[in-house]
Amino acid sequence: MALAQDSDLASVDGELVTFFRDPSLFPDPYPMFRRLRDLAPVHWSGYNAWVLTGYPETEQFLVHPAVRREPAANQQYRYLAQPDIDPADTVEAIDMFLSSILNLDPPRHTRIRRLVSHAFTPRTIATWEPRVEAIVDDLVAQAAEKSEFDLMTELAYPLPKRVICDLLGVPFEDMARATGTPGSLSHSKVMTTRGSGASPAPDEDLRAKTQQSMLGQVEYFRELIEERRKNLGTDLLSVLIQAEEAGDRLSMEELLGTVVLLIGAGFETTANLIGNGTLALLRDREQFELLRDDPDLMPQALEEILRHETPNRGQSRTVDETIELGGKTIAAGEQVMLMLNAANRDPRVFDDPDRFDIRRKGPRHITFGAGIHFCIGSSLARLEARLMFGKVLERLGDLQLATDEIRWRPAYARGVVELPVSVGKVLA
């Protein structure tokens, strides 16, 4: 029995290593996650890292005081700027990205998050709803004029891009420069994230494009921050510039890291949330019509979308001391890969977890993480998705998939390349 189990584990681990190198090869990774979780929810992989696929184990790990993000972040991103061949401004740009709260540990993480959180209070986010709703109305009205369109291009990508730029006070004509190249950084992570050299060498062309994208963003926002300091307003960037506690404020490096994080994390994951959710609804007509006919189900439906087709699998971590987790020993310094989309389908926590059910009640998903790194933009993502799904169902109630061939992006996050849809009838 033990030999058979070892053989099964080796087989599924081979699939997992392939998945890490190119997730687009797995349009449905959930059977693989299920087999791995059944055999070993905490698993040392041939990818030279621990892989967590169980919900209890992932949740326990995320709140453990020995868990660290900075070493894994440096391992993931430092290859983008190699001091021996890249100019100083490229190295500086990577330093700024790594100074965001996503990639820091306490005490610096604690300090910066405390300052940034002033801009993301529930009261503040509630004041943004009319502005987000106006953008949603405009995008859906334009899409409603077409009988067929790509939902990702027309709705999913433009919404978070326009929202975050509007909130930051970025002029419309500067949007392309401010947001950089979508997906380039997350794609780079897939191709180069590694434990101790198991993955392929970096794609140098992609690395160069990612560098240029980040350099352009840093240059643009450095200029905008300097200008905004002279002419403070009520926009989010002004709030971040003025954020203060006990005389402490964000440095230029920290401001740039925070803004680039808001652009990158908020843009890609929210776009994937909208695309993945629409695809799930269109593939299950009963659920689509149920939500269309009963908008009061939207809060439950949104949480089920976040659980069922999680738009981001989670960042890797390390530990700074040996810990016990799920009957396994994780040594200090070893890398741990979080599979949030696998954890969100753990049958030990969710009944019939592979079933998409917008009326589902019970335990909460772990899509936005847990502990000190719980997603600071989760309320904004929920707001954007709720308004978009609501308006699509209200105006485009006869929406249909225009293809059965769905391609998933070869990126760190989980999202579709495009989502062609057709509209038979536009509702008043």
Coordinates of C-alpha atoms in Angstrom, one line a residue:
M1 CA 0.0 0.0 0.0
A2 CA 2.8 2.4 0.9
L3 CA 4.6 1.8 -2.4
A4 CA 1.4 2.4 -4.3
Q5 CA 0.9 5.7 -2.4
D6 CA 4.4 6.7 -3.1
S7 CA 3.9 6.0 -6.8
D8 CA 0.7 8.0 -6.8
L9 CA 2.4 10.9 -5.1
A10 CA 5.3 10.9 -7.5
S11 CA 2.9 11.0 -10.4
V12 CA 0.8 13.9 -9.2
D13 CA 4.0 15.8 -8.2
G14 CA 5.2 15.5 -11.8
E15 CA 1.9 17.2 -12.9
L16 CA 2.4 19.8 -10.2
V17 CA 5.9 20.7 -11.4
T18 CA 4.6 21.0 -14.9
F19 CA 1.7 23.2 -13.6
F20 CA 4.2 25.6 -11.9
R21 CA 6.2 26.0 -15.1
D22 CA 3.1 26.7 -17.3
P23 CA -0.4 26.8 -15.6
S24 CA -2.0 27.3 -19.0
L25 CA -1.4 23.6 -19.7
F26 CA -4.0 22.8 -17.0
P27 CA -7.3 24.4 -17.9
D28 CA -8.7 22.4 -15.0
P29 CA -6.1 21.9 -12.3
Y30 CA -8.6 20.9 -9.6
P31 CA -8.5 17.1 -10.1
M32 CA -4.7 17.4 -9.6
F33 CA -5.1 19.5 -6.5
R34 CA -7.6 17.0 -5.1
R35 CA -5.3 14.0 -5.6
L36 CA -2.4 15.8 -4.0
R37 CA -4.5 17.0 -1.1
D38 CA -5.8 13.5 -0.5
L39 CA -2.3 12.1 -0.4
A40 CA -0.4 15.0 1.3
P41 CA -2.0 18.4 2.0
V42 CA 1.5 19.5 3.1
H43 CA 3.9 18.1 0.4
W44 CA 7.6 18.5 -0.4
S45 CA 7.6 18.8 -4.2
G46 CA 10.1 18.1 -6.9
Y47 CA 9.9 21.9 -7.4
N48 CA 12.1 22.1 -4.3
A49 CA 9.4 23.7 -2.2
W50 CA 6.7 22.7 0.2
V51 CA 3.2 22.9 -1.4
L52 CA 0.1 23.5 0.7
T53 CA -3.3 22.4 -0.8
G54 CA -5.3 21.9 2.4
Y55 CA -7.5 24.7 3.9
P56 CA -6.7 24.1 7.6
E57 CA -3.0 23.8 6.9
T58 CA -2.9 26.9 4.7
E59 CA -4.8 29.0 7.2
Q60 CA -2.6 27.8 10.1
F61 CA 0.5 28.6 8.1
L62 CA -0.6 32.1 7.1
V63 CA -1.0 33.2 10.7
H64 CA 2.1 31.4 12.1
P65 CA 4.6 34.0 13.6
A66 CA 7.6 32.2 12.0
V67 CA 6.3 32.8 8.4
R68 CA 8.2 35.4 6.4
R69 CA 7.6 36.9 3.0
E70 CA 10.7 39.0 2.2
P71 CA 13.1 36.1 1.4
A72 CA 10.7 34.5 -1.0
A73 CA 9.9 37.9 -2.6
N74 CA 13.6 38.6 -3.1
Q75 CA 14.0 35.2 -4.7
Q76 CA 11.0 35.8 -7.0
Y77 CA 11.9 39.3 -8.2
R78 CA 15.6 40.0 -7.8
Y79 CA 16.4 38.3 -11.1
L80 CA 14.6 41.2 -12.8
A81 CA 17.5 43.5 -11.8
Q82 CA 21.0 42.0 -11.9
P83 CA 23.4 44.6 -10.6
D84 CA 26.3 43.3 -12.7
I85 CA 24.5 43.9 -16.0
D86 CA 21.5 46.3 -15.3
P87 CA 21.7 50.0 -14.7
A88 CA 21.2 51.5 -11.2
D89 CA 17.7 52.8 -12.0
T90 CA 16.5 49.2 -12.8
V91 CA 17.9 47.9 -9.5
E92 CA 16.2 50.9 -7.8
A93 CA 12.8 50.1 -9.4
I94 CA 12.9 46.6 -8.1
D95 CA 13.8 47.9 -4.6
M96 CA 10.8 50.1 -4.7
F97 CA 8.5 47.2 -5.8
L98 CA 9.9 45.1 -3.0
S99 CA 9.1 47.9 -0.5
S100 CA 5.4 47.4 -0.8
I101 CA 3.5 45.7 2.1
L102 CA 2.9 42.7 -0.1
N103 CA 6.6 41.8 0.1
L104 CA 7.7 43.0 3.6
D105 CA 7.8 41.5 7.0
P106 CA 7.4 43.1 10.4
P107 CA 8.4 45.6 11.7
R108 CA 8.6 47.5 8.5
H109 CA 5.4 45.8 7.1
T110 CA 3.5 46.7 10.3
R111 CA 4.6 50.4 10.0
I112 CA 3.8 50.8 6.3
R113 CA 0.5 48.9 6.5
R114 CA -0.6 51.1 9.4
L115 CA 0.0 54.2 7.4
V116 CA -1.5 52.9 4.2
S117 CA -4.6 51.6 6.0
H118 CA -5.7 55.2 6.6
A119 CA -6.7 55.2 2.9
F120 CA -8.7 52.0 2.9
T121 CA -11.1 52.4 5.8
P122 CA -14.7 51.1 5.2
R123 CA -16.0 54.7 5.3
T124 CA -13.5 55.8 2.7
I125 CA -14.3 52.9 0.3
A126 CA -18.0 53.6 0.7
T127 CA -17.4 57.1 -0.7
W128 CA -15.9 55.6 -3.8
E129 CA -19.0 53.6 -4.8
P130 CA -20.6 56.4 -7.0
R131 CA -17.4 56.8 -8.9
V132 CA -16.9 53.1 -9.5
E133 CA -20.6 52.7 -10.5
A134 CA -20.3 55.5 -13.1
I135 CA -17.3 53.7 -14.7
V136 CA -19.2 50.4 -14.7
D137 CA -22.2 52.1 -16.3
D138 CA -20.1 53.6 -19.0
L139 CA -18.3 50.4 -19.8
V140 CA -21.4 48.2 -19.9
A141 CA -23.3 50.8 -22.0
Q142 CA -20.5 50.6 -24.6
A143 CA -20.4 46.8 -24.6
A144 CA -24.2 46.7 -25.0
E145 CA -23.9 48.4 -28.4
K146 CA -22.2 45.2 -29.7
S147 CA -23.7 41.9 -30.5
E148 CA -20.5 40.1 -29.7
F149 CA -17.4 41.2 -27.8
D150 CA -14.5 40.0 -25.6
L151 CA -15.5 40.5 -22.1
M152 CA -12.0 40.7 -20.8
T153 CA -11.0 43.5 -23.2
E154 CA -14.3 45.5 -22.9
L155 CA -15.1 45.1 -19.2
A156 CA -12.8 43.0 -17.0
Y157 CA -9.5 44.8 -17.8
P158 CA -10.7 48.4 -18.2
L159 CA -12.7 48.5 -15.0
P160 CA -9.9 48.1 -12.4
K161 CA -7.5 50.1 -14.6
R162 CA -9.9 53.0 -14.8
V163 CA -11.0 52.8 -11.2
I164 CA -7.5 52.8 -9.6
C165 CA -6.3 55.6 -12.0
D166 CA -9.4 57.6 -11.2
L167 CA -8.9 57.1 -7.4
L168 CA -5.2 58.0 -7.6
G169 CA -5.9 61.1 -9.6
V170 CA -4.2 59.9 -12.8
P171 CA -5.4 61.8 -15.9
F172 CA -7.2 59.6 -18.4
E173 CA -4.6 60.4 -21.1
D174 CA -1.8 59.1 -18.8
M175 CA -3.5 55.7 -18.0
A176 CA -1.3 53.6 -20.3
R177 CA 1.9 55.0 -18.9
A178 CA 0.7 54.7 -15.3
T179 CA -0.5 51.1 -15.5
G180 CA 2.4 49.6 -17.5
T181 CA 2.2 46.3 -19.3
P182 CA -0.6 44.1 -17.9
G183 CA 0.5 40.6 -16.8
S184 CA 4.2 40.9 -17.6
L185 CA 5.3 40.7 -14.0
S186 CA 3.1 37.9 -13.0
H187 CA 4.0 35.9 -16.1
S188 CA 7.6 36.4 -15.3
K189 CA 7.1 35.0 -11.8
V190 CA 5.8 31.7 -13.3
M191 CA 8.7 31.3 -15.6
T192 CA 11.3 32.0 -12.9
T193 CA 10.0 31.2 -9.4
R194 CA 12.2 28.4 -8.1
G195 CA 13.2 26.7 -4.9
S196 CA 16.8 25.8 -5.7
G197 CA 17.0 25.9 -9.5
A198 CA 14.3 23.5 -10.6
S199 CA 12.6 25.8 -13.0
P200 CA 13.8 27.0 -16.4
A201 CA 16.1 29.9 -17.0
P202 CA 14.5 33.4 -17.1
D203 CA 12.9 34.5 -20.4
E204 CA 15.3 37.4 -21.2
D205 CA 13.0 39.1 -23.6
L206 CA 10.2 39.0 -21.1
R207 CA 12.5 40.2 -18.4
A208 CA 13.5 43.2 -20.5
K209 CA 9.9 44.1 -21.2
T210 CA 9.0 43.8 -17.6
Q211 CA 12.0 46.1 -16.6
Q212 CA 10.8 48.7 -19.1
S213 CA 7.3 48.6 -17.8
M214 CA 8.3 49.0 -14.2
L215 CA 10.8 51.8 -15.0
G216 CA 8.1 53.6 -16.9
Q217 CA 5.7 53.3 -14.0
V218 CA 8.3 54.5 -11.4
E219 CA 9.3 57.5 -13.6
Y220 CA 5.7 58.5 -14.1
F221 CA 4.6 58.2 -10.5
R222 CA 7.8 59.9 -9.2
E223 CA 6.8 62.9 -11.3
L224 CA 3.2 62.7 -10.2
I225 CA 4.0 62.5 -6.5
E226 CA 6.3 65.5 -6.7
E227 CA 3.6 67.5 -8.5
R228 CA 0.8 66.3 -6.1
R229 CA 2.9 67.3 -3.0
K230 CA 2.7 70.8 -4.3
N231 CA -1.0 70.6 -5.1
L232 CA -2.7 68.2 -2.7
G233 CA -6.3 67.2 -3.4
T234 CA -8.8 64.6 -2.1
D235 CA -7.6 61.7 -4.4
L236 CA -6.0 58.5 -3.0
L237 CA -2.5 59.6 -3.9
S238 CA -2.9 62.8 -1.9
V239 CA -4.3 60.8 1.0
L240 CA -1.2 58.4 0.9
I241 CA 1.2 61.4 0.7
Q242 CA -0.5 62.9 3.8
A243 CA -0.9 59.7 5.8
E244 CA 0.8 60.2 9.1
E245 CA 0.9 58.6 12.5
A246 CA 3.0 59.8 15.4
G247 CA 5.0 62.0 13.0
D248 CA 5.8 59.1 10.6
R249 CA 5.1 59.3 6.9
L250 CA 5.8 57.2 3.8
S251 CA 9.1 57.8 2.1
M252 CA 9.2 58.3 -1.7
E253 CA 10.4 54.7 -2.1
E254 CA 7.5 53.4 0.0
L255 CA 4.9 55.6 -1.8
L256 CA 6.1 54.3 -5.1
G257 CA 6.0 50.7 -3.9
T258 CA 2.5 51.2 -2.6
V259 CA 1.2 52.8 -5.8
V260 CA 2.8 50.1 -8.0
L261 CA 1.3 47.5 -5.8
L262 CA -2.2 49.0 -6.0
I263 CA -1.9 49.2 -9.8
G264 CA -0.5 45.6 -10.2
A265 CA -2.4 43.6 -7.6
G266 CA -5.6 45.5 -7.9
F267 CA -5.7 45.4 -11.7
E268 CA -4.9 41.8 -12.5
T269 CA -6.7 40.0 -9.8
T270 CA -9.8 42.1 -10.1
A271 CA -9.9 41.5 -13.8
N272 CA -9.5 37.8 -13.3
L273 CA -12.2 37.8 -10.7
I274 CA -14.7 39.4 -13.2
G275 CA -13.6 37.1 -16.0
N276 CA -13.6 33.9 -13.9
G277 CA -16.9 34.8 -12.3
T278 CA -18.6 35.5 -15.6
L279 CA -17.3 32.3 -17.1
A280 CA -18.6 30.3 -14.1
L281 CA -22.1 31.9 -14.4
L282 CA -22.3 31.4 -18.2
R283 CA -21.2 27.8 -17.9
D284 CA -24.0 27.2 -15.4
R285 CA -27.1 28.7 -16.9
E286 CA -29.3 27.9 -13.9
Q287 CA -27.0 29.8 -11.6
F288 CA -26.8 32.7 -14.1
E289 CA -30.6 33.0 -14.3
L290 CA -31.0 32.6 -10.5
L291 CA -28.7 35.6 -9.9
R292 CA -30.2 37.6 -12.7
D293 CA -33.7 37.1 -11.3
D294 CA -32.8 37.6 -7.7
P295 CA -30.1 40.3 -7.3
D296 CA -30.3 40.0 -3.5
L297 CA -28.2 36.9 -3.9
M298 CA -25.3 39.0 -5.1
P299 CA -23.3 39.0 -1.8
Q300 CA -23.4 35.2 -1.5
A301 CA -22.8 34.8 -5.2
L302 CA -19.7 37.0 -5.1
E303 CA -18.2 35.0 -2.2
E304 CA -18.9 31.7 -4.1
I305 CA -17.1 33.1 -7.2
L306 CA -14.1 34.1 -5.1
R307 CA -14.1 30.6 -3.6
H308 CA -14.9 28.4 -6.6
E309 CA -12.5 30.0 -9.2
T310 CA -9.9 31.8 -7.1
P311 CA -8.2 34.5 -9.2
N312 CA -4.8 34.2 -7.4
R313 CA -3.1 31.2 -6.0
G314 CA -1.2 33.1 -3.4
Q315 CA 2.4 34.3 -2.8
S316 CA 5.2 32.0 -1.7
R317 CA 6.6 32.3 1.8
T318 CA 9.5 31.0 3.9
V319 CA 9.9 30.3 7.6
D320 CA 12.6 31.6 9.9
E321 CA 12.5 28.7 12.3
T322 CA 11.5 25.0 12.0
I323 CA 7.8 24.5 12.3
E324 CA 5.4 21.5 12.4
L325 CA 2.5 21.6 9.9
G326 CA 0.1 18.9 9.0
G327 CA 2.4 16.2 10.4
K328 CA 5.4 17.5 8.4
T329 CA 8.5 19.4 9.5
I330 CA 9.3 22.6 7.5
A331 CA 12.8 23.6 8.2
A332 CA 14.0 27.2 8.5
G333 CA 14.6 28.9 5.2
E334 CA 12.6 26.4 3.1
Q335 CA 10.2 27.8 0.5
V336 CA 6.4 27.2 0.9
M337 CA 4.0 27.6 -2.1
L338 CA 0.4 28.5 -1.2
M339 CA -2.3 27.0 -3.4
L340 CA -5.3 29.1 -2.3
N341 CA -7.5 27.8 -5.1
A342 CA -6.8 24.3 -3.9
A343 CA -7.5 25.2 -0.3
N344 CA -10.8 26.8 -1.3
R345 CA -12.0 23.4 -2.6
D346 CA -11.0 21.3 0.5
P347 CA -13.9 18.9 1.2
R348 CA -12.9 18.9 4.9
V349 CA -14.2 22.5 5.0
F350 CA -16.7 22.9 2.1
D351 CA -19.5 20.4 1.2
D352 CA -19.3 19.2 -2.4
P353 CA -16.5 21.8 -3.0
D354 CA -16.4 21.4 -6.8
R355 CA -20.0 22.4 -7.2
F356 CA -20.6 26.1 -8.1
D357 CA -23.5 27.2 -5.9
I358 CA -24.3 30.9 -5.5
R359 CA -26.6 30.1 -2.5
R360 CA -23.8 28.4 -0.6
K361 CA -23.5 29.3 3.1
G362 CA -20.9 28.3 5.7
P363 CA -17.2 28.7 6.0
R364 CA -15.5 31.6 4.3
H365 CA -13.0 31.2 1.6
I366 CA -9.3 32.1 2.0
T367 CA -8.9 34.0 -1.3
F368 CA -7.7 37.2 0.3
G369 CA -5.3 35.4 2.6
A370 CA -5.2 35.6 6.4
G371 CA -3.1 37.1 9.1
I372 CA -0.9 40.2 8.7
H373 CA -0.9 40.0 4.9
F374 CA -4.7 39.8 4.5
C375 CA -5.4 41.8 1.2
I376 CA -5.8 45.4 2.0
G377 CA -7.7 46.0 -1.2
S378 CA -10.3 43.2 -0.7
S379 CA -13.2 45.7 -0.1
L380 CA -12.4 47.6 -3.3
A381 CA -12.2 44.4 -5.3
R382 CA -15.6 43.2 -3.9
L383 CA -17.1 46.6 -4.7
E384 CA -15.9 46.6 -8.3
A385 CA -17.0 43.0 -9.0
R386 CA -20.3 43.4 -7.3
L387 CA -21.2 46.5 -9.4
M388 CA -19.9 44.9 -12.6
F389 CA -21.8 41.6 -12.2
G390 CA -24.9 43.5 -11.2
K391 CA -24.9 45.8 -14.2
V392 CA -24.1 43.0 -16.6
L393 CA -27.0 40.9 -15.4
E394 CA -29.3 44.0 -15.4
R395 CA -28.4 45.2 -19.0
L396 CA -27.0 42.1 -20.7
G397 CA -29.4 39.5 -19.3
D398 CA -29.2 37.3 -22.5
L399 CA -25.4 37.0 -22.4
Q400 CA -24.0 33.8 -23.8
L401 CA -20.6 32.3 -24.3
A402 CA -19.5 32.7 -27.9
T403 CA -17.0 29.8 -27.7
D404 CA -16.4 26.5 -25.9
E405 CA -12.6 26.9 -26.2
I406 CA -11.4 28.8 -23.2
R407 CA -7.7 29.5 -22.9
W408 CA -6.1 30.2 -19.5
R409 CA -3.2 32.6 -19.3
P410 CA 0.3 31.2 -18.6
A411 CA 0.6 33.4 -15.5
Y412 CA 1.0 33.3 -11.7
A413 CA -2.6 34.4 -11.2
R414 CA -5.5 32.4 -12.7
G415 CA -7.4 34.1 -15.5
V416 CA -8.6 33.6 -19.0
V417 CA -6.8 35.0 -22.1
E418 CA -10.1 36.2 -23.6
L419 CA -13.8 35.6 -23.0
P420 CA -15.8 36.0 -26.2
V421 CA -19.5 36.5 -25.5
S422 CA -22.6 37.3 -27.5
V423 CA -25.7 39.4 -26.6
G424 CA -29.0 38.3 -28.0
K425 CA -31.0 40.9 -26.2
V426 CA -30.1 44.1 -24.3
L427 CA -32.4 44.8 -21.4
A428 CA -33.7 48.3 -20.7

